[in-house]
Amino acid sequence: MARGKTKLMKQVEERYGRPLERLLPELYNELGLPGMSEELGISKGTLWYWLLKMNLTVKRVALAPGESLEIKREAS
C-alpha cells in the first residue's frame, strides 16, 4: 500500500468505499483514462500521478477476433 496519500486521495477512497489500489484498476478497465478522469473529477495528469504513486501498471493488449483475456490476481 502506498504511503502519504493526499487529502483528495483519501476523499476518493471514502466516496467509493475502497482503497485506490483496488478502485483505480477497476475504473481504468471499465472507463479508460478519460472516463476515469471525468468520473473522479480530476485531471488525466493527476490520474497518471496516482497510478505511479500506487505502483499500478497499465498495459494495453490487442486481441484478434475470438481471443479473450483473463486477469489473475495473486493471493494477498
mmCIF file of C-alpha atoms in Angstrom:
data_model
loop_
_atom_site.group_PDB
_atom_site.id
_atom_site.type_symbol
_atom_site.label_atom_id
_atom_site.label_comp_id
_atom_site.label_asym_id
_atom_site.label_seq_id
_atom_site.Cartn_x
_atom_site.Cartn_y
_atom_site.Cartn_z
ATOM 1 C CA MET A 1 0.000 0.000 0.000
ATOM 2 C CA ALA A 2 1.284 3.445 -0.853
ATOM 3 C CA ARG A 3 2.109 5.851 1.922
ATOM 4 C CA GLY A 4 1.409 9.523 2.120
ATOM 5 C CA LYS A 5 -1.937 9.643 0.370
ATOM 6 C CA THR A 6 -3.156 13.154 -0.261
ATOM 7 C CA LYS A 7 -6.347 14.558 1.175
ATOM 8 C CA LEU A 8 -8.000 14.191 -2.248
ATOM 9 C CA MET A 9 -6.922 10.545 -2.499
ATOM 10 C CA LYS A 10 -8.441 9.832 0.913
ATOM 11 C CA GLN A 11 -11.668 11.632 -0.076
ATOM 12 C CA VAL A 12 -11.991 9.471 -3.212
ATOM 13 C CA GLU A 13 -11.414 6.316 -1.159
ATOM 14 C CA GLU A 14 -14.125 7.377 1.292
ATOM 15 C CA ARG A 15 -16.563 8.252 -1.505
ATOM 16 C CA TYR A 16 -16.128 4.860 -3.210
ATOM 17 C CA GLY A 17 -15.648 2.809 -0.030
ATOM 18 C CA ARG A 18 -12.452 1.072 -1.133
ATOM 19 C CA PRO A 19 -8.731 1.766 -1.434
ATOM 20 C CA LEU A 20 -7.321 3.392 -4.555
ATOM 21 C CA GLU A 21 -5.154 0.319 -5.138
ATOM 22 C CA ARG A 22 -8.350 -1.599 -5.985
ATOM 23 C CA LEU A 23 -10.521 1.230 -7.293
ATOM 24 C CA LEU A 24 -8.166 2.658 -9.920
ATOM 25 C CA PRO A 25 -7.583 -0.576 -11.870
ATOM 26 C CA GLU A 26 -11.330 -1.306 -11.869
ATOM 27 C CA LEU A 27 -12.204 2.145 -13.160
ATOM 28 C CA TYR A 28 -9.415 2.085 -15.741
ATOM 29 C CA ASN A 29 -10.662 -1.222 -17.134
ATOM 30 C CA GLU A 30 -14.284 -0.060 -17.203
ATOM 31 C CA LEU A 31 -13.915 3.560 -18.310
ATOM 32 C CA GLY A 32 -10.396 4.161 -19.624
ATOM 33 C CA LEU A 33 -8.332 7.145 -18.560
ATOM 34 C CA PRO A 34 -10.626 9.883 -19.952
ATOM 35 C CA GLY A 35 -13.686 8.266 -18.370
ATOM 36 C CA MET A 36 -11.894 7.852 -15.043
ATOM 37 C CA SER A 37 -10.867 11.479 -15.109
ATOM 38 C CA GLU A 38 -14.454 12.546 -15.666
ATOM 39 C CA GLU A 39 -15.882 10.107 -13.097
ATOM 40 C CA LEU A 40 -13.459 11.187 -10.372
ATOM 41 C CA GLY A 41 -13.473 14.876 -11.317
ATOM 42 C CA ILE A 42 -9.701 15.131 -11.601
ATOM 43 C CA SER A 43 -7.259 15.708 -14.455
ATOM 44 C CA LYS A 44 -5.653 12.929 -16.504
ATOM 45 C CA GLY A 45 -2.284 14.149 -15.245
ATOM 46 C CA THR A 46 -3.391 13.673 -11.648
ATOM 47 C CA LEU A 47 -4.620 10.183 -12.502
ATOM 48 C CA TRP A 48 -1.272 9.237 -14.042
ATOM 49 C CA TYR A 49 0.438 10.523 -10.895
ATOM 50 C CA TRP A 50 -1.863 8.419 -8.731
ATOM 51 C CA LEU A 51 -1.247 5.311 -10.841
ATOM 52 C CA LEU A 52 2.511 5.831 -10.458
ATOM 53 C CA LYS A 53 2.236 6.576 -6.744
ATOM 54 C CA MET A 54 0.140 3.440 -6.179
ATOM 55 C CA ASN A 55 2.688 1.446 -8.243
ATOM 56 C CA LEU A 56 -0.077 0.294 -10.612
ATOM 57 C CA THR A 57 0.833 -0.967 -14.062
ATOM 58 C CA VAL A 58 -1.220 -0.061 -17.135
ATOM 59 C CA LYS A 59 -0.852 -2.322 -20.173
ATOM 60 C CA ARG A 60 -2.655 -2.321 -23.496
ATOM 61 C CA VAL A 61 -3.459 -5.564 -25.257
ATOM 62 C CA ALA A 62 -4.785 -6.086 -28.773
ATOM 63 C CA LEU A 63 -6.964 -9.174 -29.261
ATOM 64 C CA ALA A 64 -7.838 -10.852 -32.532
ATOM 65 C CA PRO A 65 -11.434 -11.982 -33.143
ATOM 66 C CA GLY A 66 -12.196 -14.980 -30.965
ATOM 67 C CA GLU A 67 -9.407 -14.263 -28.472
ATOM 68 C CA SER A 68 -10.026 -13.335 -24.855
ATOM 69 C CA LEU A 69 -8.010 -12.071 -21.944
ATOM 70 C CA GLU A 70 -8.030 -13.291 -18.360
ATOM 71 C CA ILE A 71 -6.726 -11.283 -15.407
ATOM 72 C CA LYS A 72 -5.451 -13.299 -12.453
ATOM 73 C CA ARG A 73 -4.791 -11.792 -9.059
ATOM 74 C CA GLU A 74 -2.158 -13.190 -6.772
ATOM 75 C CA ALA A 75 -3.380 -14.182 -3.330
ATOM 76 C CA SER A 76 -2.860 -11.297 -0.927
#
